[in-house]
CSV table of C-alpha atoms in Angstrom, one decimal:
chain,number,residue,atom,x,y,z
I,11,MET,CA,61.8,65.8,45.3
I,12,ILE,CA,64.3,68.3,43.9
I,13,GLN,CA,64.3,69.7,40.3
I,14,VAL,CA,66.7,68.4,37.7
I,15,GLU,CA,68.8,71.6,37.5
I,16,GLU,CA,69.4,71.7,41.2
I,17,ALA,CA,70.3,67.9,41.2
I,18,LEU,CA,72.8,68.4,38.4
I,19,GLU,CA,74.4,71.3,40.2
I,20,ARG,CA,74.8,69.2,43.3
I,21,VAL,CA,76.2,66.3,41.4
I,22,LEU,CA,78.8,68.4,39.6
I,23,ALA,CA,79.9,70.0,42.8
I,24,GLY,CA,80.9,66.5,44.0
I,25,PHE,CA,83.5,66.0,41.3
I,26,THR,CA,86.8,67.6,40.2
I,27,GLU,CA,89.2,67.1,37.4
I,28,LEU,CA,91.4,64.0,37.8
I,29,ALA,CA,95.2,64.3,37.9
I,30,PRO,CA,96.9,64.3,34.5
I,31,GLU,CA,99.1,61.5,33.3
I,32,THR,CA,101.5,61.2,30.4
I,33,VAL,CA,100.7,58.7,27.6
I,34,SER,CA,102.3,57.6,24.3
I,35,LEU,CA,101.0,59.4,21.3
I,36,HIS,CA,99.7,56.0,20.0
I,37,ASP,CA,97.6,55.5,23.2
I,38,ALA,CA,96.1,59.0,23.3
I,39,LEU,CA,93.1,58.6,20.9
I,40,GLY,CA,89.9,59.7,22.7
I,41,ARG,CA,91.8,61.1,25.7
I,42,VAL,CA,91.4,64.7,26.8
I,43,LEU,CA,94.4,67.0,26.8
I,44,ALA,CA,95.4,68.3,30.3
I,45,LYS,CA,97.5,71.2,28.8
I,46,ASP,CA,98.1,73.0,25.6
I,47,VAL,CA,100.4,71.4,23.0
I,48,LYS,CA,102.8,73.8,21.4
I,49,ALA,CA,104.8,73.1,18.3
I,50,ARG,CA,108.4,72.1,19.0
I,51,LEU,CA,109.6,73.2,15.5
I,52,THR,CA,108.5,75.2,12.4
I,53,GLN,CA,106.7,73.3,9.6
I,54,PRO,CA,107.8,73.6,6.9
I,55,PRO,CA,111.2,74.6,8.3
I,56,ASN,CA,112.0,76.6,5.1
I,57,ASP,CA,110.3,77.4,1.7
I,58,VAL,CA,109.6,74.2,-0.1
I,59,SER,CA,108.1,73.2,-3.4
I,60,ALA,CA,104.4,72.1,-3.6
I,61,MET,CA,104.9,70.4,-6.9
I,62,ASP,CA,107.4,68.5,-9.1
I,63,GLY,CA,108.9,70.9,-11.6
I,64,PHE,CA,111.6,73.6,-11.8
I,65,ALA,CA,112.6,76.3,-9.4
I,66,VAL,CA,113.2,79.5,-11.4
I,67,LYS,CA,113.2,83.3,-11.1
I,68,SER,CA,109.8,84.6,-12.2
I,69,ALA,CA,111.5,87.5,-14.0
I,70,ASP,CA,113.2,85.0,-16.3
I,71,ILE,CA,109.9,83.5,-17.6
I,72,GLN,CA,107.7,86.5,-18.2
I,73,THR,CA,108.1,85.9,-22.0
I,74,VAL,CA,107.6,82.3,-23.0
I,75,PRO,CA,108.7,80.0,-24.4
I,76,VAL,CA,112.2,80.5,-22.9
I,77,THR,CA,115.0,78.1,-22.3
I,78,LEU,CA,117.0,78.0,-19.1
I,79,LYS,CA,120.1,76.2,-18.0
I,80,ILE,CA,119.5,73.3,-15.4
I,81,ARG,CA,122.1,73.7,-12.6
I,82,GLY,CA,121.1,70.9,-10.3
I,83,GLU,CA,118.4,69.2,-8.2
I,84,ALA,CA,116.5,69.8,-5.0
I,85,PRO,CA,114.8,66.6,-3.9
I,86,ALA,CA,112.8,66.2,-0.7
I,87,GLY,CA,115.4,65.5,1.9
I,88,GLY,CA,118.1,67.2,-0.1
I,89,SER,CA,118.9,70.7,-1.4
I,90,TYR,CA,120.7,72.8,-4.0
I,91,GLU,CA,123.2,74.8,-2.1
I,92,ALA,CA,124.3,77.5,-4.6
I,93,GLN,CA,122.5,80.8,-5.3
I,94,LEU,CA,120.3,80.6,-8.4
I,95,GLN,CA,121.5,83.1,-11.1
I,96,ASP,CA,119.7,84.7,-14.0
I,97,GLY,CA,118.8,82.3,-16.7
I,98,GLU,CA,119.1,79.3,-14.5
I,99,ALA,CA,116.7,76.6,-13.2
I,100,VAL,CA,116.9,73.8,-10.6
I,101,ARG,CA,115.0,70.5,-11.0
I,102,ILE,CA,112.9,70.3,-7.9
I,103,PHE,CA,110.5,67.8,-6.4
I,104,THR,CA,107.5,68.1,-4.0
I,105,GLY,CA,108.9,68.9,-0.5
I,106,GLY,CA,112.3,70.0,-1.9
I,107,PRO,CA,113.8,73.2,-0.4
I,108,VAL,CA,113.5,76.2,-2.8
I,109,PRO,CA,117.0,77.4,-3.8
I,110,LEU,CA,118.2,80.8,-2.8
I,111,GLY,CA,117.3,83.3,-5.6
I,112,ALA,CA,114.3,81.3,-6.9
I,113,ASP,CA,110.8,82.7,-6.3
I,114,CYS,CA,108.4,80.4,-8.1
I,115,ILE,CA,108.0,76.8,-9.4
I,116,VAL,CA,107.1,75.9,-12.9
I,117,ILE,CA,105.3,72.5,-12.9
I,118,GLN,CA,106.9,69.9,-15.1
I,119,GLU,CA,103.8,69.6,-17.3
I,120,ASN,CA,104.5,73.1,-18.5
I,121,THR,CA,108.0,72.4,-19.6
I,122,ASP,CA,110.2,70.4,-22.1
I,123,HIS,CA,113.5,69.4,-20.8
I,124,ASP,CA,116.6,67.2,-21.2
I,125,ASP,CA,119.5,66.7,-18.9
I,126,THR,CA,121.0,70.2,-19.4
I,127,ASN,CA,118.2,72.6,-20.4
I,128,VAL,CA,114.5,73.3,-19.7
I,129,THR,CA,112.1,75.1,-22.0
I,130,VAL,CA,109.4,76.9,-20.0
I,131,LYS,CA,106.1,77.2,-21.8
I,132,GLN,CA,104.0,79.1,-19.2
I,133,SER,CA,104.7,82.1,-17.1
I,134,GLU,CA,104.2,82.1,-13.3
I,135,ALA,CA,103.9,84.8,-10.7
I,136,PRO,CA,106.3,85.1,-7.7
I,137,GLY,CA,105.4,82.6,-5.0
I,138,ARG,CA,103.6,80.2,-7.3
I,139,TYR,CA,103.7,76.6,-6.0
I,140,ILE,CA,105.9,77.5,-3.1
I,141,ARG,CA,105.0,76.6,0.5
I,142,PRO,CA,106.6,79.3,2.7
I,143,ALA,CA,108.4,78.4,5.9
I,144,GLY,CA,105.9,78.2,8.8
I,145,LEU,CA,102.9,77.7,6.5
I,146,ASP,CA,101.5,75.0,8.7
I,147,PHE,CA,102.8,76.1,12.1
I,148,SER,CA,105.7,77.9,13.8
I,149,GLU,CA,107.8,76.8,16.7
I,150,GLY,CA,106.0,77.8,20.0
I,151,GLN,CA,102.6,78.1,18.4
I,152,ILE,CA,99.7,76.4,20.2
I,153,GLY,CA,98.3,73.7,18.0
I,154,LEU,CA,96.0,71.8,20.4
I,155,GLU,CA,94.2,73.4,23.3
I,156,LYS,CA,93.8,72.0,26.8
I,157,GLY,CA,90.4,70.2,27.0
I,158,THR,CA,90.6,68.8,23.4
I,159,THR,CA,89.2,65.3,23.1
I,160,LEU,CA,91.9,63.8,20.8
I,161,THR,CA,91.0,62.5,17.4
I,162,ALA,CA,93.1,60.9,14.7
I,163,ARG,CA,93.5,64.4,13.1
I,164,ASP,CA,94.7,65.9,16.4
I,165,LEU,CA,97.2,63.1,16.9
I,166,ALA,CA,98.5,63.6,13.4
I,167,LEU,CA,99.2,67.3,14.2
I,168,ALA,CA,100.8,66.4,17.6
I,169,ALA,CA,103.1,64.0,15.8
I,170,ALA,CA,104.0,66.6,13.1
I,171,MET,CA,104.8,69.1,16.0
I,172,ASN,CA,107.3,66.5,17.3
I,173,HIS,CA,105.4,65.3,20.4
I,174,PRO,CA,105.9,61.6,21.1
I,175,TRP,CA,104.0,61.9,24.5
I,176,LEU,CA,101.0,63.9,25.6
I,177,GLU,CA,99.7,64.9,28.9
I,178,VAL,CA,96.0,63.9,29.3
I,179,TYR,CA,93.6,63.5,32.2
I,180,ARG,CA,93.5,60.1,33.8
I,181,LYS,CA,90.5,57.9,32.9
I,182,PRO,CA,88.0,57.7,35.8
I,183,LYS,CA,87.6,54.3,37.3
I,184,VAL,CA,83.9,53.6,37.5
I,185,ALA,CA,82.6,50.7,39.6
I,186,ILE,CA,79.2,49.4,38.4
I,187,LEU,CA,77.0,47.3,40.7
I,188,ALA,CA,73.6,46.0,39.6
I,189,THR,CA,71.1,44.7,42.2
I,190,GLY,CA,68.1,42.5,42.3
I,191,ASN,CA,67.0,38.8,42.6
I,192,GLU,CA,65.1,39.3,39.4
I,193,VAL,CA,68.0,39.9,37.0
I,194,VAL,CA,70.5,37.4,35.6
I,195,LEU,CA,73.4,37.8,33.2
I,196,PRO,CA,73.0,37.6,29.4
I,197,GLY,CA,73.3,34.0,28.2
I,198,VAL,CA,71.8,32.6,31.4
I,199,THR,CA,68.3,31.0,31.1
I,200,PRO,CA,66.1,33.1,33.3
I,201,GLY,CA,64.0,31.4,35.9
I,202,PRO,CA,60.4,32.1,36.8
I,203,ASN,CA,59.9,35.8,37.4
I,204,GLN,CA,63.5,36.7,36.3
I,205,ILE,CA,64.7,38.9,33.4
I,206,ILE,CA,68.0,39.4,31.6
I,207,SER,CA,70.2,42.2,33.0
I,208,SER,CA,71.1,44.8,30.4
I,209,ASN,CA,72.1,47.6,32.7
I,210,THR,CA,75.6,46.4,33.4
I,211,THR,CA,76.3,46.0,29.7
I,212,ALA,CA,74.8,49.4,28.9
I,213,LEU,CA,76.7,51.2,31.6
I,214,MET,CA,80.0,49.7,30.9
I,215,SER,CA,79.7,50.8,27.3
I,216,PHE,CA,78.4,54.2,28.3
I,217,VAL,CA,81.4,54.7,30.7
I,218,ARG,CA,83.8,53.9,27.9
I,219,GLU,CA,82.0,56.3,25.5
I,220,CYS,CA,82.5,59.0,28.2
I,221,GLY,CA,86.2,58.3,28.5
I,222,GLY,CA,86.1,56.2,31.7
I,223,GLU,CA,87.3,52.8,32.7
I,224,PRO,CA,84.4,50.6,33.8
I,225,ILE,CA,84.7,47.9,36.6
I,226,SER,CA,81.8,45.5,36.8
I,227,LEU,CA,81.1,44.4,40.4
I,228,GLY,CA,78.4,41.9,39.2
I,229,ILE,CA,74.8,41.6,40.3
I,230,ALA,CA,74.1,41.7,44.0
I,231,PRO,CA,71.0,39.8,45.2
I,232,ASP,CA,68.5,41.4,47.5
I,233,ASP,CA,70.4,40.3,50.5
I,234,LYS,CA,72.1,42.7,52.9
I,235,GLU,CA,75.3,40.7,53.5
I,236,ALA,CA,75.8,40.0,49.8
I,237,LEU,CA,75.2,43.6,48.7
I,238,SER,CA,77.5,44.9,51.5
I,239,ALA,CA,80.3,42.6,50.5
I,240,MET,CA,80.0,43.4,46.8
I,241,ALA,CA,79.8,47.1,47.3
I,242,LYS,CA,83.3,47.0,49.0
I,243,GLY,CA,84.7,46.4,45.5
I,244,ALA,CA,84.1,50.1,44.8
I,245,GLU,CA,86.9,51.2,47.2
I,246,GLY,CA,89.4,53.2,45.2
I,247,ALA,CA,87.0,53.9,42.3
I,248,ASP,CA,86.4,57.5,41.2
I,249,LEU,CA,82.6,56.8,40.9
I,250,LEU,CA,80.2,54.1,41.9
I,251,LEU,CA,77.2,53.5,39.8
I,252,THR,CA,74.5,51.3,41.1
I,253,THR,CA,71.3,50.2,39.4
I,254,GLY,CA,68.1,49.2,41.1
I,255,GLY,CA,67.4,49.1,44.8
I,256,ALA,CA,66.8,52.8,45.0
I,257,SER,CA,63.0,53.0,45.3
I,258,VAL,CA,60.7,52.6,48.3
I,259,GLY,CA,59.9,48.9,48.3
I,260,ASP,CA,61.0,46.4,51.0
I,261,HIS,CA,63.6,44.9,48.7
I,262,ASP,CA,65.2,48.2,47.7
I,263,LEU,CA,68.2,47.9,49.9
I,264,VAL,CA,70.8,50.3,48.4
I,265,ARG,CA,70.2,53.2,50.8
I,266,SER,CA,69.9,51.1,53.9
I,267,VAL,CA,72.8,48.8,53.3
I,268,LEU,CA,75.2,51.3,51.9
I,269,GLY,CA,74.1,53.7,54.7
I,270,GLU,CA,75.5,51.2,57.2
I,271,GLN,CA,78.8,51.4,55.3
I,272,GLY,CA,78.9,55.1,55.7
I,273,LEU,CA,77.0,56.3,52.6
I,274,GLU,CA,76.2,60.0,53.0
I,275,ILE,CA,73.2,60.9,50.9
I,276,ASP,CA,73.2,64.3,49.3
I,277,PHE,CA,69.7,63.8,47.7
I,278,TRP,CA,67.3,61.1,46.8
I,279,ARG,CA,64.4,61.5,44.3
I,280,ILE,CA,64.2,63.9,41.5
I,281,ALA,CA,61.2,65.5,39.8
I,282,MET,CA,61.9,63.9,36.5
I,283,ARG,CA,60.5,61.1,34.3
I,284,PRO,CA,62.0,58.6,33.8
I,285,GLY,CA,64.3,58.4,36.8
I,286,LYS,CA,62.5,59.7,39.9
I,287,PRO,CA,64.3,57.4,42.4
I,288,LEU,CA,67.9,58.6,41.8
I,289,ILE,CA,70.4,58.8,44.7
I,290,PHE,CA,73.5,60.9,44.9
I,291,GLY,CA,75.9,60.7,47.7
I,292,LYS,CA,79.4,59.6,48.9
I,293,LEU,CA,80.4,56.2,50.0
I,294,GLY,CA,83.6,56.9,52.0
I,295,ARG,CA,85.7,58.9,49.5
I,296,THR,CA,83.9,57.5,46.4
I,297,PRO,CA,81.0,59.6,44.9
I,298,MET,CA,78.0,57.4,44.2
I,299,ILE,CA,75.1,57.8,41.8
I,300,GLY,CA,72.3,55.3,42.4
I,301,LEU,CA,70.4,54.9,39.2
I,302,PRO,CA,66.9,53.4,38.8
I,303,GLY,CA,66.6,49.8,37.8
I,304,ASN,CA,64.4,50.1,34.8
I,305,PRO,CA,66.8,49.9,31.8
I,306,VAL,CA,65.5,53.1,30.0
I,307,SER,CA,65.6,55.1,33.3
I,308,THR,CA,69.1,53.8,33.9
I,309,LEU,CA,70.5,55.2,30.6
I,310,VAL,CA,68.4,58.4,30.6
I,311,CYS,CA,69.7,59.3,34.0
I,312,ALA,CA,73.2,58.3,33.0
I,313,TYR,CA,73.0,60.8,30.1
I,314,ILE,CA,71.7,63.5,32.3
I,315,PHE,CA,73.9,63.1,35.4
I,316,ALA,CA,76.7,60.6,35.0
I,317,ARG,CA,77.9,61.9,31.7
I,318,PRO,CA,78.5,65.5,32.9
I,319,ALA,CA,80.3,64.1,36.0
I,320,LEU,CA,82.6,61.9,33.8
I,321,TRP,CA,83.2,64.9,31.5
I,322,LYS,CA,84.2,67.0,34.5
I,323,MET,CA,86.6,64.4,35.8
I,324,THR,CA,88.2,64.0,32.3
I,325,GLY,CA,88.6,67.8,31.7
I,326,ARG,CA,85.6,68.3,29.4
I,327,ASN,CA,83.2,71.1,29.8
I,328,PRO,CA,80.2,69.7,31.9
I,329,ASP,CA,78.2,72.9,31.9
I,330,THR,CA,76.1,71.9,28.9
I,331,LEU,CA,73.9,68.9,28.2
I,332,GLN,CA,74.4,69.7,24.5
I,333,ILE,CA,70.8,71.1,24.2
I,334,GLU,CA,69.6,71.8,20.7
I,335,LYS,CA,66.3,72.9,19.2
I,336,ALA,CA,63.8,71.0,17.1
I,337,VAL,CA,60.2,71.4,16.1
I,338,LEU,CA,57.5,68.9,17.0
I,339,THR,CA,55.8,66.8,14.3
I,340,SER,CA,52.8,66.1,16.6
I,341,ASP,CA,50.9,67.6,19.5
I,342,LEU,CA,51.9,67.1,23.1
I,343,GLY,CA,49.7,67.5,26.1
I,344,GLU,CA,50.4,69.5,29.2
I,345,ASN,CA,53.0,68.2,31.7
I,346,ASP,CA,52.7,67.5,35.4
I,347,LYS,CA,55.2,68.5,38.1
I,348,ARG,CA,58.0,66.2,36.8
I,349,GLN,CA,60.4,67.1,34.0
I,350,ASP,CA,59.9,64.7,31.1
I,351,TYR,CA,62.6,63.3,28.8
I,352,LEU,CA,60.6,61.9,25.9
I,353,ARG,CA,62.4,59.4,23.6
I,354,ALA,CA,62.0,60.7,20.0
I,355,ARG,CA,63.1,60.3,16.4
I,356,LEU,CA,64.9,63.1,14.6
I,357,SER,CA,64.5,64.1,11.0
I,358,THR,CA,65.1,67.2,8.9
I,359,ASN,CA,62.3,69.0,7.1
I,360,SER,CA,62.4,70.8,3.7
I,361,SER,CA,63.5,74.0,5.4
I,362,GLY,CA,66.5,72.3,7.0
I,363,GLN,CA,65.0,72.4,10.5
I,364,LEU,CA,65.4,69.5,12.9
I,365,GLU,CA,62.1,67.8,13.6
I,366,ALA,CA,61.4,65.6,16.7
I,367,THR,CA,58.8,62.9,16.7
I,368,PRO,CA,58.2,61.5,20.2
I,369,PHE,CA,57.2,57.9,20.4
I,370,ASP,CA,53.5,57.4,21.4
I,371,ARG,CA,54.5,55.1,24.3
I,372,GLN,CA,57.2,56.2,26.8
I,373,ASP,CA,57.5,53.2,29.0
I,374,SER,CA,60.8,53.1,31.0
I,375,ALA,CA,61.2,49.3,30.3
I,376,MET,CA,61.1,49.6,26.5
I,377,LEU,CA,64.8,49.3,25.5
I,378,ASN,CA,63.8,48.7,21.8
I,379,LEU,CA,62.3,52.2,21.6
I,380,LEU,CA,65.3,53.8,23.3
I,381,ARG,CA,67.6,52.1,20.7
I,382,LYS,CA,65.5,53.6,17.9
I,383,ALA,CA,65.4,57.0,19.5
I,384,ASP,CA,67.8,59.8,18.3
I,385,CYS,CA,67.1,62.2,21.1
I,386,LEU,CA,65.3,63.1,24.3
I,387,VAL,CA,62.7,65.9,24.0
I,388,ILE,CA,62.8,67.9,27.2
I,389,ARG,CA,59.4,68.9,28.7
I,390,ALA,CA,59.6,71.2,31.7
I,391,PRO,CA,57.5,70.8,34.8
I,392,PHE,CA,53.9,72.1,34.2
I,393,ALA,CA,54.6,72.7,30.6
I,394,VAL,CA,51.5,73.8,28.7
I,395,PRO,CA,50.3,71.8,25.7
I,396,ALA,CA,52.6,72.1,22.7
I,397,ALA,CA,51.1,72.0,19.2
I,398,LYS,CA,52.7,70.4,16.1
I,399,GLY,CA,55.4,72.9,14.9
I,400,THR,CA,56.3,74.1,18.3
I,401,GLU,CA,60.0,74.5,19.0
I,402,VAL,CA,61.3,72.3,21.8
I,403,GLU,CA,64.7,71.5,23.4
I,404,ILE,CA,66.3,68.2,22.8
I,405,ILE,CA,69.4,66.2,23.8
I,406,ARG,CA,70.9,64.0,21.2
I,407,LEU,CA,71.6,60.4,22.1
């Protein structure tokens, strides 16, 4: 068995960033930028008003009240072209260009006016209520960095910078193959000694969460010919995920059957709990991660190994498992030679610290507890007993 850190290094060494593609701005949500996005214009392009009111010279309104002559309007999308003279004002609206000669805006609430004159009742300093040219961004300025996972806010900025298309990393195509005579699809009445398969559903959703495109190959029975035929559906995929069939029993056929198809195994078995019987290798040109069959083991191993691989392919930084710190709310005993990932609840104490409460039972078949868990508490091999209040490392789910 190899340690988790070495296994993760070897997994990540088997993946590279995928080639970028260009997509519409409206299809870019959740995608990862393959290059910096620079502004194609300056915003705002010139000084504009931040409020509805009157553009004036601040020197004219130092003593109030004072009455000024209205010379025209500057609406959003329009402008007042002449130079503002002493004793003059221009009616202006939010977003309207500030006329030449004006250096502040008096909001309309602080005025009385008719069609020809405005009486200003409050003084303003130079620059008041004016948004200077380039306040938001300037042409050529980097607004979004390569590697950004695009949110609605990012896309709003890209649109404002006049980008209708963005260059993003291609979504990895991930083939998912479950195995075992004992599992049937949701909705099917299980026969004697059968259970409902949750792994395919879980992994398809997991792959989408990580920015990939899942392809279900179905459930292969414990039969060499059937497994071999179904596994061929992974040709052309960027990653093959299998579940089950990776242990040491007579019916665990993944290694033997895929080995006949050319599977080159990098490693098999990791010193971790849950998830000891995990395979990593390459089937032809397709990297393959063989996950354990127990549903909790499947997802825990997916978080630890498949997620960083998918991140790397989509341009994210895979070098971190997003490890945080929390304090235990109960005692933990010493650990054996396998690294543990304990399902736990998270809370915050009165000091603002994160607290982790591992579940009493850590069975790798208990999906209900995994659903209730907020994080995984990491217990290193041969860890000494940890008392309540001890700080531990966690990975949020």
